[in-house]
């Protein structure tokens, strides 16, 4: 059966821009202050998951009072928000704007579905917030990825059905969320061999959006 695609939903971090390094630096600063071990490898496991779940993973089973957990998340976010000041339109990843142009010309509806509570700030700093018909972020739903809620909420804002929508995601939790919601999926695998396994369950896997042409993606979705 041919898929009738009329909407695209993009994850933000790892798909449209790369804020993972800034998240790493912010978590690392907090972890160093607290004496928690935290490496770049540890940071990979935080991709696409909420701030709260990121803290849980960073703590690796260490139990702390709720008040302290709130303070640690607040502190990390302050460091992260400071780092967001460095973002400019040059930080849109290669190919993303061209794909948005093609999709807009084809009459597709466009949205962002990000776990981040800073998604509006990031999109504004990138200079592309007006390109989207809807932005779903970390404030929109209670159940975060891998629950399908955020993508379903975002599709609802677009007036699009999941079976007419493709979700672009770089994280395992995001691909699972989209598939549980009944969406088609494009997994953005990146170029680091050690972490490429995270999106293998997607309908279509691409290394990045550079050279990703809409017609090719639609044809691959139909063959998947
Ligand atoms: P915040 P995405 C996710 O963004 C990040 O990949 C993840 O590392 C982060 O913990 C999460 O947003 C929450 O971000 O602390 O800014 O609310 O990939 O869903 O666009
Ligand atoms: Mg992501």
mmCIF file of C-alpha atoms and ligand atoms in Angstrom:
data_model
loop_
_atom_site.group_PDB
_atom_site.id
_atom_site.type_symbol
_atom_site.label_atom_id
_atom_site.label_comp_id
_atom_site.label_asym_id
_atom_site.label_seq_id
_atom_site.Cartn_x
_atom_site.Cartn_y
_atom_site.Cartn_z
ATOM 1 C CA UNK A 1 0.000 0.000 0.000
ATOM 2 C CA UNK A 2 1.300 3.455 -0.870
ATOM 3 C CA UNK A 3 1.743 5.807 2.091
ATOM 4 C CA UNK A 4 0.027 9.178 1.659
ATOM 5 C CA UNK A 5 2.377 11.453 3.557
ATOM 6 C CA UNK A 6 1.148 14.956 4.315
ATOM 7 C CA UNK A 7 3.168 15.902 7.397
ATOM 8 C CA UNK A 8 6.718 15.666 8.749
ATOM 9 C CA UNK A 9 7.659 15.887 12.433
ATOM 10 C CA UNK A 10 11.304 16.517 13.274
ATOM 11 C CA UNK A 11 13.041 15.774 16.530
ATOM 12 C CA UNK A 12 15.314 18.710 17.401
ATOM 13 C CA UNK A 13 18.536 17.627 19.107
ATOM 14 C CA UNK A 14 20.465 15.308 16.776
ATOM 15 C CA UNK A 15 18.241 15.912 13.746
ATOM 16 C CA UNK A 16 17.925 19.661 13.115
ATOM 17 C CA UNK A 17 20.827 20.743 15.294
ATOM 18 C CA UNK A 18 23.350 19.195 17.622
ATOM 19 C CA UNK A 19 22.806 20.324 21.181
ATOM 20 C CA UNK A 20 24.063 17.002 22.625
ATOM 21 C CA UNK A 21 27.525 18.536 23.194
ATOM 22 C CA UNK A 22 25.991 21.471 25.087
ATOM 23 C CA UNK A 23 23.854 19.090 27.188
ATOM 24 C CA UNK A 24 27.061 17.141 27.901
ATOM 25 C CA UNK A 25 28.978 20.221 29.029
ATOM 26 C CA UNK A 26 26.120 21.326 31.300
ATOM 27 C CA UNK A 27 25.638 17.877 32.910
ATOM 28 C CA UNK A 28 29.427 17.512 33.217
ATOM 29 C CA UNK A 29 29.789 20.801 35.086
ATOM 30 C CA UNK A 30 27.068 19.804 37.553
ATOM 31 C CA UNK A 31 28.471 16.241 37.893
ATOM 32 C CA UNK A 32 32.007 17.528 38.534
ATOM 33 C CA UNK A 33 30.717 19.890 41.211
ATOM 34 C CA UNK A 34 28.955 16.968 42.899
ATOM 35 C CA UNK A 35 31.776 14.454 42.400
ATOM 36 C CA UNK A 36 29.664 12.157 40.166
ATOM 37 C CA UNK A 37 31.584 10.353 37.423
ATOM 38 C CA UNK A 38 30.179 11.307 33.980
ATOM 39 C CA UNK A 39 31.725 10.681 30.554
ATOM 40 C CA UNK A 40 30.833 11.513 26.939
ATOM 41 C CA UNK A 41 29.861 7.852 26.591
ATOM 42 C CA UNK A 42 27.444 8.225 29.525
ATOM 43 C CA UNK A 43 26.018 11.275 27.753
ATOM 44 C CA UNK A 44 25.056 9.170 24.713
ATOM 45 C CA UNK A 45 22.515 7.321 26.883
ATOM 46 C CA UNK A 46 20.770 10.650 27.613
ATOM 47 C CA UNK A 47 19.964 11.335 23.957
ATOM 48 C CA UNK A 48 16.268 12.117 23.464
ATOM 49 C CA UNK A 49 15.263 11.308 27.044
ATOM 50 C CA UNK A 50 13.750 13.873 29.411
ATOM 51 C CA UNK A 51 15.701 15.983 31.887
ATOM 52 C CA UNK A 52 14.406 13.893 34.815
ATOM 53 C CA UNK A 53 15.262 10.570 33.166
ATOM 54 C CA UNK A 54 18.668 11.982 32.191
ATOM 55 C CA UNK A 55 19.380 12.757 35.854
ATOM 56 C CA UNK A 56 18.253 9.251 36.857
ATOM 57 C CA UNK A 57 20.664 7.716 34.342
ATOM 58 C CA UNK A 58 23.496 10.021 35.412
ATOM 59 C CA UNK A 59 22.980 9.013 39.052
ATOM 60 C CA UNK A 60 23.418 5.298 38.129
ATOM 61 C CA UNK A 61 21.269 4.056 41.013
ATOM 62 C CA UNK A 62 22.499 6.614 43.582
ATOM 63 C CA UNK A 63 19.509 7.642 45.720
ATOM 64 C CA UNK A 64 19.193 11.351 46.607
ATOM 65 C CA UNK A 65 16.402 13.404 48.233
ATOM 66 C CA UNK A 66 13.825 14.889 45.845
ATOM 67 C CA UNK A 67 14.804 18.437 46.847
ATOM 68 C CA UNK A 68 18.389 17.768 45.807
ATOM 69 C CA UNK A 69 17.254 16.186 42.508
ATOM 70 C CA UNK A 70 15.270 19.338 41.712
ATOM 71 C CA UNK A 71 18.274 21.496 42.554
ATOM 72 C CA UNK A 72 20.606 19.426 40.339
ATOM 73 C CA UNK A 73 18.207 19.615 37.360
ATOM 74 C CA UNK A 74 17.721 23.342 37.876
ATOM 75 C CA UNK A 75 21.473 23.920 38.068
ATOM 76 C CA UNK A 76 22.203 21.812 34.971
ATOM 77 C CA UNK A 77 19.510 23.685 33.075
ATOM 78 C CA UNK A 78 20.996 27.045 34.064
ATOM 79 C CA UNK A 79 24.378 25.981 32.655
ATOM 80 C CA UNK A 80 22.650 24.661 29.516
ATOM 81 C CA UNK A 81 20.616 27.841 28.972
ATOM 82 C CA UNK A 82 23.830 29.893 29.277
ATOM 83 C CA UNK A 83 25.442 27.684 26.622
ATOM 84 C CA UNK A 84 22.416 28.160 24.318
ATOM 85 C CA UNK A 85 23.537 31.792 23.949
ATOM 86 C CA UNK A 86 26.270 30.494 21.630
ATOM 87 C CA UNK A 87 23.771 29.020 19.113
ATOM 88 C CA UNK A 88 23.387 30.792 15.753
ATOM 89 C CA UNK A 89 21.631 29.996 12.425
ATOM 90 C CA UNK A 90 24.937 28.398 11.327
ATOM 91 C CA UNK A 91 24.174 25.572 13.783
ATOM 92 C CA UNK A 92 21.305 24.188 11.698
ATOM 93 C CA UNK A 93 22.660 20.814 10.547
ATOM 94 C CA UNK A 94 23.520 20.404 6.834
ATOM 95 C CA UNK A 95 20.554 19.505 4.614
ATOM 96 C CA UNK A 96 17.830 20.385 7.132
ATOM 97 C CA UNK A 97 16.869 23.695 5.529
ATOM 98 C CA UNK A 98 16.840 22.192 2.026
ATOM 99 C CA UNK A 99 14.524 19.423 3.203
ATOM 100 C CA UNK A 100 12.209 21.945 4.902
ATOM 101 C CA UNK A 101 12.136 23.971 1.649
ATOM 102 C CA UNK A 102 11.246 20.895 -0.411
ATOM 103 C CA UNK A 103 8.581 19.765 2.038
ATOM 104 C CA UNK A 104 7.021 23.216 2.200
ATOM 105 C CA UNK A 105 6.976 23.462 -1.604
ATOM 106 C CA UNK A 106 5.254 20.052 -1.697
ATOM 107 C CA UNK A 107 2.549 21.365 0.668
ATOM 108 C CA UNK A 108 3.493 19.145 3.626
ATOM 109 C CA UNK A 109 2.804 20.331 7.155
ATOM 110 C CA UNK A 110 5.918 20.687 9.301
ATOM 111 C CA UNK A 111 6.461 20.362 13.041
ATOM 112 C CA UNK A 112 9.074 19.807 15.705
ATOM 113 C CA UNK A 113 8.566 17.163 18.403
ATOM 114 C CA UNK A 114 11.301 17.552 21.016
ATOM 115 C CA UNK A 115 11.641 16.311 24.598
ATOM 116 C CA UNK A 116 13.368 19.581 25.439
ATOM 117 C CA UNK A 117 11.772 22.325 27.477
ATOM 118 C CA UNK A 118 14.191 24.649 25.718
ATOM 119 C CA UNK A 119 13.016 23.785 22.199
ATOM 120 C CA UNK A 120 11.436 27.200 21.518
ATOM 121 C CA UNK A 121 14.633 28.972 22.603
ATOM 122 C CA UNK A 122 16.805 26.721 20.429
ATOM 123 C CA UNK A 123 14.552 27.127 17.360
ATOM 124 C CA UNK A 124 14.485 30.897 17.863
ATOM 125 C CA UNK A 125 18.288 31.072 18.154
ATOM 126 C CA UNK A 126 18.549 28.959 14.992
ATOM 127 C CA UNK A 127 16.233 31.459 13.243
ATOM 128 C CA UNK A 128 13.821 28.763 12.004
ATOM 129 C CA UNK A 129 10.914 28.760 14.456
ATOM 130 C CA UNK A 130 8.606 30.324 11.842
ATOM 131 C CA UNK A 131 9.218 27.407 9.474
ATOM 132 C CA UNK A 132 7.039 25.113 11.612
ATOM 133 C CA UNK A 133 3.254 24.859 11.826
ATOM 134 C CA UNK A 134 3.533 23.374 15.335
ATOM 135 C CA UNK A 135 6.170 22.845 18.021
ATOM 136 C CA UNK A 136 5.707 20.061 20.573
ATOM 137 C CA UNK A 137 8.185 20.343 23.438
ATOM 138 C CA UNK A 138 8.918 19.052 26.933
ATOM 139 C CA UNK A 139 6.004 21.037 28.388
ATOM 140 C CA UNK A 140 3.275 19.590 26.134
ATOM 141 C CA UNK A 141 2.777 16.118 27.588
ATOM 142 C CA UNK A 142 3.364 14.295 30.865
ATOM 143 C CA UNK A 143 4.601 10.987 29.449
ATOM 144 C CA UNK A 144 7.914 11.518 27.681
ATOM 145 C CA UNK A 145 9.543 9.432 24.886
ATOM 146 C CA UNK A 146 9.449 6.411 24.497
ATOM 147 C CA UNK A 147 5.736 7.052 25.180
ATOM 148 C CA UNK A 148 4.058 8.131 21.917
ATOM 149 C CA UNK A 149 2.269 11.078 23.570
ATOM 150 C CA UNK A 150 4.489 13.929 22.343
ATOM 151 C CA UNK A 151 4.312 12.910 18.677
ATOM 152 C CA UNK A 152 0.551 12.269 18.931
ATOM 153 C CA UNK A 153 0.068 15.700 20.544
ATOM 154 C CA UNK A 154 2.167 17.336 17.828
ATOM 155 C CA UNK A 155 0.356 15.526 14.993
ATOM 156 C CA UNK A 156 -2.914 16.625 16.551
ATOM 157 C CA UNK A 157 -1.774 20.253 16.382
ATOM 158 C CA UNK A 158 -1.058 19.724 12.679
ATOM 159 C CA UNK A 159 -4.379 17.989 12.076
ATOM 160 C CA UNK A 160 -2.416 15.028 10.665
ATOM 161 C CA UNK A 161 -2.898 11.307 11.244
ATOM 162 C CA UNK A 162 0.124 9.197 12.289
ATOM 163 C CA UNK A 163 -0.298 6.965 9.224
ATOM 164 C CA UNK A 164 0.148 10.065 7.027
ATOM 165 C CA UNK A 165 3.155 11.410 8.963
ATOM 166 C CA UNK A 166 6.894 10.707 9.065
ATOM 167 C CA UNK A 167 8.871 11.281 12.274
ATOM 168 C CA UNK A 168 12.614 12.002 11.961
ATOM 169 C CA UNK A 169 14.518 10.886 15.085
ATOM 170 C CA UNK A 170 18.091 10.243 16.215
ATOM 171 C CA UNK A 171 17.326 8.441 19.493
ATOM 172 C CA UNK A 172 16.173 4.924 20.257
ATOM 173 C CA UNK A 173 13.534 6.301 22.663
ATOM 174 C CA UNK A 174 12.259 8.589 19.893
ATOM 175 C CA UNK A 175 11.964 5.849 17.259
ATOM 176 C CA UNK A 176 10.112 3.685 19.775
ATOM 177 C CA UNK A 177 7.787 6.590 20.656
ATOM 178 C CA UNK A 178 6.967 7.234 16.995
ATOM 179 C CA UNK A 179 6.396 3.566 16.214
ATOM 180 C CA UNK A 180 4.149 3.117 19.238
ATOM 181 C CA UNK A 181 2.140 6.086 17.922
ATOM 182 C CA UNK A 182 1.745 4.481 14.483
ATOM 183 C CA UNK A 183 4.016 6.912 12.599
ATOM 184 C CA UNK A 184 6.435 6.180 9.775
ATOM 185 C CA UNK A 185 10.012 6.708 10.947
ATOM 186 C CA UNK A 186 13.289 7.948 9.514
ATOM 187 C CA UNK A 187 16.219 7.207 11.837
ATOM 188 C CA UNK A 188 19.178 9.591 11.773
ATOM 189 C CA UNK A 189 22.112 7.329 12.617
ATOM 190 C CA UNK A 190 25.002 9.824 12.625
ATOM 191 C CA UNK A 191 28.544 8.875 11.669
ATOM 192 C CA UNK A 192 29.842 7.463 14.947
ATOM 193 C CA UNK A 193 29.969 3.672 14.394
ATOM 194 C CA UNK A 194 29.729 2.889 18.116
ATOM 195 C CA UNK A 195 26.244 4.429 18.489
ATOM 196 C CA UNK A 196 24.668 3.659 15.095
ATOM 197 C CA UNK A 197 22.593 0.796 16.465
ATOM 198 C CA UNK A 198 20.179 3.129 18.184
ATOM 199 C CA UNK A 199 17.869 3.766 15.183
ATOM 200 C CA UNK A 200 18.046 0.431 13.353
ATOM 201 C CA UNK A 201 14.325 -0.201 13.979
ATOM 202 C CA UNK A 202 13.306 2.825 11.879
ATOM 203 C CA UNK A 203 11.563 2.264 8.503
ATOM 204 C CA UNK A 204 14.378 4.161 6.778
ATOM 205 C CA UNK A 205 17.848 4.874 8.188
ATOM 206 C CA UNK A 206 19.984 7.813 6.971
ATOM 207 C CA UNK A 207 23.343 8.975 8.350
ATOM 208 C CA UNK A 208 22.102 12.612 8.473
ATOM 209 C CA UNK A 209 19.900 15.034 6.516
ATOM 210 C CA UNK A 210 22.706 16.181 4.193
ATOM 211 C CA UNK A 211 21.649 15.207 0.649
ATOM 212 C CA UNK A 212 18.346 13.788 2.018
ATOM 213 C CA UNK A 213 15.901 14.519 -0.805
ATOM 214 C CA UNK A 214 12.186 14.390 -0.060
ATOM 215 C CA UNK A 215 11.379 12.262 -3.121
ATOM 216 C CA UNK A 216 14.001 9.657 -2.104
ATOM 217 C CA UNK A 217 12.694 9.509 1.465
ATOM 218 C CA UNK A 218 9.073 9.078 0.303
ATOM 219 C CA UNK A 219 10.086 6.361 -2.139
ATOM 220 C CA UNK A 220 12.105 4.532 0.558
ATOM 221 C CA UNK A 221 9.186 4.781 2.994
ATOM 222 C CA UNK A 222 6.952 3.162 0.397
ATOM 223 C CA UNK A 223 9.399 0.301 -0.155
ATOM 224 C CA UNK A 224 9.985 -0.271 3.598
HETATM 225 P P1 LIG B 1 15.794 19.879 28.359
HETATM 226 P P2 LIG B 1 15.326 16.085 21.632
HETATM 227 C C1 LIG B 1 16.255 16.120 24.131
HETATM 228 O O1 LIG B 1 16.013 16.791 22.920
HETATM 229 C C2 LIG B 1 17.749 15.880 24.286
HETATM 230 O O2 LIG B 1 18.212 14.982 23.270
HETATM 231 C C3 LIG B 1 18.012 15.252 25.639
HETATM 232 O O3 LIG B 1 19.407 15.049 25.793
HETATM 233 C C4 LIG B 1 17.479 16.175 26.731
HETATM 234 O O4 LIG B 1 17.654 15.605 28.015
HETATM 235 C C5 LIG B 1 15.982 16.432 26.487
HETATM 236 O O5 LIG B 1 15.797 16.986 25.194
HETATM 237 C C6 LIG B 1 15.392 17.386 27.509
HETATM 238 O O6 LIG B 1 15.986 18.653 27.342
HETATM 239 O O7 LIG B 1 16.610 19.612 29.569
HETATM 240 O O8 LIG B 1 16.272 21.071 27.535
HETATM 241 O O9 LIG B 1 14.309 19.980 28.668
HETATM 242 O O10 LIG B 1 16.328 15.119 21.079
HETATM 243 O O11 LIG B 1 14.031 15.409 22.085
HETATM 244 O O12 LIG B 1 15.081 17.266 20.725
HETATM 245 MG MG1 LIG B 2 17.110 13.821 19.478
#
